[in-house]
PDB file of C-alpha atoms in Angstrom:
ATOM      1  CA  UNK P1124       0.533 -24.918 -11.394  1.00  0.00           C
ATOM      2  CA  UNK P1125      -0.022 -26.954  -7.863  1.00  0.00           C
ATOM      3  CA  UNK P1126       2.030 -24.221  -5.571  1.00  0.00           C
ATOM      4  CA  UNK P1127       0.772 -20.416  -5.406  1.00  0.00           C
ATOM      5  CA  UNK P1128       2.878 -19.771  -2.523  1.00  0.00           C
ATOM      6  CA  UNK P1129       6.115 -20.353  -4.918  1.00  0.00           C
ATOM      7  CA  UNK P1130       4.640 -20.240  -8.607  1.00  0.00           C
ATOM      8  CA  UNK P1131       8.401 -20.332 -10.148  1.00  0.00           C
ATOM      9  CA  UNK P1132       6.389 -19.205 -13.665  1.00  0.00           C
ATOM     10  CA  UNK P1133       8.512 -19.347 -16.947  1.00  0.00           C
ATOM     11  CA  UNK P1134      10.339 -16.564 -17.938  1.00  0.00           C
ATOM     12  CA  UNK P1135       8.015 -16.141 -21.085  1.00  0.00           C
ATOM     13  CA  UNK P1136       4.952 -16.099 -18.380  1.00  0.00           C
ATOM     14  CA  UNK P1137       6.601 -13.377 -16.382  1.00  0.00           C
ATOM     15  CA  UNK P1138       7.378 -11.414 -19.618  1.00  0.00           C
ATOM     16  CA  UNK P1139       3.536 -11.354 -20.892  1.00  0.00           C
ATOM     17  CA  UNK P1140       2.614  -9.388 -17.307  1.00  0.00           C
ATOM     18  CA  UNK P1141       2.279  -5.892 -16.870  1.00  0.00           C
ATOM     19  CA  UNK P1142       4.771  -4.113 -14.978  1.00  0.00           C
ATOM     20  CA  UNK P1143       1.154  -2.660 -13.064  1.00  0.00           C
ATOM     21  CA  UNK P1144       0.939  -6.474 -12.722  1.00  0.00           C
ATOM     22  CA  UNK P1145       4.172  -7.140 -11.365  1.00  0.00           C
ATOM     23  CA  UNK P1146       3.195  -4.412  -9.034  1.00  0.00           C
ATOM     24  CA  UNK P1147       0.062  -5.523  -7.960  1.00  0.00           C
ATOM     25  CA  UNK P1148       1.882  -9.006  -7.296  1.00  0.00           C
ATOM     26  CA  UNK P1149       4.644  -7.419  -5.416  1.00  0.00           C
ATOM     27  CA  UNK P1150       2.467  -5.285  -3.503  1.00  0.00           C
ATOM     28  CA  UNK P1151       0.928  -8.087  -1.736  1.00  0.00           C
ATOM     29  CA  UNK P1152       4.724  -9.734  -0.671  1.00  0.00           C
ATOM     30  CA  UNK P1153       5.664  -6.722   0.392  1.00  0.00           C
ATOM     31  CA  UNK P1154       2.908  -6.498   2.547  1.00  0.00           C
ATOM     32  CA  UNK P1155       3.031  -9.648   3.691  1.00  0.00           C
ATOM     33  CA  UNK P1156       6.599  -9.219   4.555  1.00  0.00           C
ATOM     34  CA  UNK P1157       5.738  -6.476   6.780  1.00  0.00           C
ATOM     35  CA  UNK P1158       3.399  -8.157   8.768  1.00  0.00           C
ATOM     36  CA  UNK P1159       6.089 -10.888   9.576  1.00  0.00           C
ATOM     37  CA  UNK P1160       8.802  -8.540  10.672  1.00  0.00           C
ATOM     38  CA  UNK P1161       6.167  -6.679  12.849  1.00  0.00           C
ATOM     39  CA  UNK P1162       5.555  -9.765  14.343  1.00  0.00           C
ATOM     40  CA  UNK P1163       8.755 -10.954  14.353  1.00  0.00           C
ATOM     41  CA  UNK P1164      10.328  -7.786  16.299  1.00  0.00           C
ATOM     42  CA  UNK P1165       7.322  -7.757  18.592  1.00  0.00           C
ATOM     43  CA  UNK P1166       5.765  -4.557  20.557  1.00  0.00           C
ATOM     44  CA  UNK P1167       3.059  -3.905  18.116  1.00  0.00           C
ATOM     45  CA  UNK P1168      -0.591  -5.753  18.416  1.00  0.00           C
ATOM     46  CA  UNK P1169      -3.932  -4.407  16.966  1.00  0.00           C
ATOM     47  CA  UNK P1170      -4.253  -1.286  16.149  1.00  0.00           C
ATOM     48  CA  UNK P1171      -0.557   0.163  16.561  1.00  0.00           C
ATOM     49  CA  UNK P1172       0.798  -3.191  14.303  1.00  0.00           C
ATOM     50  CA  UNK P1173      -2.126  -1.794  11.521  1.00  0.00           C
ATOM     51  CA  UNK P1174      -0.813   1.910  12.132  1.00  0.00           C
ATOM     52  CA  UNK P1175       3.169   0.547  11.850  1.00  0.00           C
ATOM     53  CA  UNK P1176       2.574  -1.630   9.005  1.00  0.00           C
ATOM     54  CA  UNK P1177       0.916   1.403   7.519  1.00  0.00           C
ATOM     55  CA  UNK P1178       4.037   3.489   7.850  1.00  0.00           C
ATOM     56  CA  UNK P1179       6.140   0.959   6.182  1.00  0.00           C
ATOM     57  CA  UNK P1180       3.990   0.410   3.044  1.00  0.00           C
ATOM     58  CA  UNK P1181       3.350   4.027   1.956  1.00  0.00           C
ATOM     59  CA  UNK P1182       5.230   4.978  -1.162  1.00  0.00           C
ATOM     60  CA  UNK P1183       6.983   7.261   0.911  1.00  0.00           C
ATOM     61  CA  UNK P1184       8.689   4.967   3.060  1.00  0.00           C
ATOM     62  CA  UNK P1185       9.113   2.343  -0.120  1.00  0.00           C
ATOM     63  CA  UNK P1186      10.768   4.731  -2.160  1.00  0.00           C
ATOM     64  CA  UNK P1187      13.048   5.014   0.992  1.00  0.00           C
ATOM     65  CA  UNK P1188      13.631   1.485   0.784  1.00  0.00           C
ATOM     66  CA  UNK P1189      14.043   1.079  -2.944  1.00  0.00           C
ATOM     67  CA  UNK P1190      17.233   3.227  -2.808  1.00  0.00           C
ATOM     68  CA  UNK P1191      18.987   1.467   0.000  1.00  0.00           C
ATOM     69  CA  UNK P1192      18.632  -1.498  -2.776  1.00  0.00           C
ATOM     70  CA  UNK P1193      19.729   0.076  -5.746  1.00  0.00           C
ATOM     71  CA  UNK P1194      23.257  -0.803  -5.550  1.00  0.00           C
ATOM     72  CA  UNK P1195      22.515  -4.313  -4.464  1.00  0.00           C
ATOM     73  CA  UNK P1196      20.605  -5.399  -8.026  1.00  0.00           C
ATOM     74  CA  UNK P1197      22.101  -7.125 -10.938  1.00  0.00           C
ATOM     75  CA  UNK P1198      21.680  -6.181 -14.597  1.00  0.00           C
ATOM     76  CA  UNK P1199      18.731  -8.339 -14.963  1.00  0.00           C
ATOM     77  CA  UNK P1200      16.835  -7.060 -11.593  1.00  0.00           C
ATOM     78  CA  UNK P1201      17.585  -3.478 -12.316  1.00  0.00           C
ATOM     79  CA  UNK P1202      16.005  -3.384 -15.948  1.00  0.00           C
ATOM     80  CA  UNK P1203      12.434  -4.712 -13.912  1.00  0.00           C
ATOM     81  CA  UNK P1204      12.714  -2.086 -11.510  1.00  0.00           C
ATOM     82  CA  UNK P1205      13.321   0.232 -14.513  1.00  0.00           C
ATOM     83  CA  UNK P1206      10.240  -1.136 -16.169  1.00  0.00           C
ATOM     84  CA  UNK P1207       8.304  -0.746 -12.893  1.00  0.00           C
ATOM     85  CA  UNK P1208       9.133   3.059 -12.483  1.00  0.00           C
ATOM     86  CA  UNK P1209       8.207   3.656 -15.591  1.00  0.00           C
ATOM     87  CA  UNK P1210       5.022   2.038 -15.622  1.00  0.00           C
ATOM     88  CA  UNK P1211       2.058   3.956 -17.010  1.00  0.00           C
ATOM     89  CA  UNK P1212      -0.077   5.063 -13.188  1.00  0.00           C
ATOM     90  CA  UNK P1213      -2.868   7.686 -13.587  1.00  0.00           C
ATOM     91  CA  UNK P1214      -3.308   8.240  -9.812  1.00  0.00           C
ATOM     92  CA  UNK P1215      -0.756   9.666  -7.605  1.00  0.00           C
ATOM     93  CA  UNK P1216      -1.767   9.252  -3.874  1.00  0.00           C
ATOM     94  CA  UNK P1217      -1.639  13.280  -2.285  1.00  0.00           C
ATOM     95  CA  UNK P1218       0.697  11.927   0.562  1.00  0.00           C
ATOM     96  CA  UNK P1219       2.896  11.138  -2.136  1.00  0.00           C
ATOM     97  CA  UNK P1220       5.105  12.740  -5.246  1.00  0.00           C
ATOM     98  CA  UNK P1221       5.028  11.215  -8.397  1.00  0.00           C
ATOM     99  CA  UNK P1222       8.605  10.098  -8.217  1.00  0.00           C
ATOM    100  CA  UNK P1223       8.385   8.859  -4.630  1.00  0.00           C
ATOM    101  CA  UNK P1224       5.567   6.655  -6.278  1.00  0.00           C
ATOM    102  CA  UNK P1225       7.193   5.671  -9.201  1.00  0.00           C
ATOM    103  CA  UNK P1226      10.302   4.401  -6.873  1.00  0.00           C
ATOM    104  CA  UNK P1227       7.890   2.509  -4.945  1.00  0.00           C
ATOM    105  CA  UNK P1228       5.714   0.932  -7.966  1.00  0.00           C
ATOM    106  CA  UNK P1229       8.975  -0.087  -9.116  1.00  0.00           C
ATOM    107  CA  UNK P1230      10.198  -1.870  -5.961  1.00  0.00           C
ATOM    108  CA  UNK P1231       6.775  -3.775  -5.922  1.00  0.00           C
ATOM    109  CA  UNK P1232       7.421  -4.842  -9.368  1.00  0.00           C
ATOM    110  CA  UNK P1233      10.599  -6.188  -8.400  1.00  0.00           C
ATOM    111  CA  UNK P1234       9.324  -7.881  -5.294  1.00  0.00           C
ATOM    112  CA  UNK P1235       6.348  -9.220  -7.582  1.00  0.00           C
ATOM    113  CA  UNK P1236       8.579 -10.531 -10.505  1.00  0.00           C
ATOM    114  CA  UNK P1237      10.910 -12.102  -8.024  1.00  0.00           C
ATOM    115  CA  UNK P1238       7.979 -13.624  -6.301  1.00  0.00           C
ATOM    116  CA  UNK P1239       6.620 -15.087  -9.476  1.00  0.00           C
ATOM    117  CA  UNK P1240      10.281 -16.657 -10.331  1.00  0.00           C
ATOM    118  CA  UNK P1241       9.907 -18.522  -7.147  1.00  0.00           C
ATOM    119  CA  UNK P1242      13.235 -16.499  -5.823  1.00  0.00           C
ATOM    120  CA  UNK P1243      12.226 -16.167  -2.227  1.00  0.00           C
ATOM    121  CA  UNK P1244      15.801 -16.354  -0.824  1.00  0.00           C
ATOM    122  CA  UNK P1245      16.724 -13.185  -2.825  1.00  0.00           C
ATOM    123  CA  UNK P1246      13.597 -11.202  -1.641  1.00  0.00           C
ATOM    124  CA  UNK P1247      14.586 -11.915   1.676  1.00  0.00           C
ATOM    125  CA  UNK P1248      17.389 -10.745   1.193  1.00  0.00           C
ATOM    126  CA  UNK P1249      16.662  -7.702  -0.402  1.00  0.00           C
ATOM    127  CA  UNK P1250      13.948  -7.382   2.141  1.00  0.00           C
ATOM    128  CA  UNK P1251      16.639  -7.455   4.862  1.00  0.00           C
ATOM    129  CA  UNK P1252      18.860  -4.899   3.503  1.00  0.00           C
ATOM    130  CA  UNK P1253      16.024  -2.205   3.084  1.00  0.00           C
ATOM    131  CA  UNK P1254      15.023  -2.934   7.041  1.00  0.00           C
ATOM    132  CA  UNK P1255      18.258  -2.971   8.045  1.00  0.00           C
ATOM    133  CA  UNK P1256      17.655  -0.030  10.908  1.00  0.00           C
ATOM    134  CA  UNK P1257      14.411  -0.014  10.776  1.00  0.00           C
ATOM    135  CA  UNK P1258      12.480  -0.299  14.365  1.00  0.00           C
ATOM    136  CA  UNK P1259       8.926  -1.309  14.710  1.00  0.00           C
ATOM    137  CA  UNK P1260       6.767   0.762  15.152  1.00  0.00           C
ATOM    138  CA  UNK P1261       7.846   1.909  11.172  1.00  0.00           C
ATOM    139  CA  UNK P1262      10.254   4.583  11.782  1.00  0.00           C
TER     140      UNK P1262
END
């Protein structure tokens, strides 16, 4: 592979990674797409940009996010995001419930398996719909 900021990996690839994997993958974009928007919508610089950016990532506000998607998924996309929520986690972070982290795990595996397909144009998309409203400073 010559591109790691659009791997497009095989289907078969994708299929041999974890959904913790796919999470850990999709973690990182989501993150990353964060930091854009926050730049993007201005306001925020040093610190508050670290504290919004914050806001946004918990599993809280992902979970949040992963149900204003729900209805936009195919077949295909929803059976990942199945797969992600029911990933195998052993920690539980205290600001969060277990099913507020299992949405979010879920969305990251989404946003990781997507990534990996090389299928920016529908993360963006998705990624759109679930800040649709969304100001930024993360409420």
């Amino acid at each position: 592979m010559d591109n790691y900021f659009c791997p497009g990996l095989s289907r078969e690839r994708i299929l041999e990674i974890s959904s913790i994997g796919l999470a850990h993958m999709g973690d990182a974009v989501f993150e990353l797409l964060v930091r854009a928007w926050l730049c993007a919508h201005g306001g925020a610089t040093g610190r508050g940009m670290h504290r919004a950016a914050v806001a946004l990532v918990c599993a809280e506000s992902q979970a949040e996010k992963a149900e204003k998607i729900l209805p936009l998924l195919t077949e295909e996309e929803r059976s990942v995001f199945r797969r992600g929520r029911n990933a195998q986690v052993h920690t539980v972070p205290h600001h969060a419930s277990r099913a507020q982290y299992g949405e979010a795990t879920a969305l990251e595996a989404l946003l990781g398996w997507l990534y990996l397909r090389g299928e920016t144009e529908r993360i963006n998309a998705l990624f759109c719909a679930m800040m649709e409203g969304e100001d930024s400073h993360g409420n």
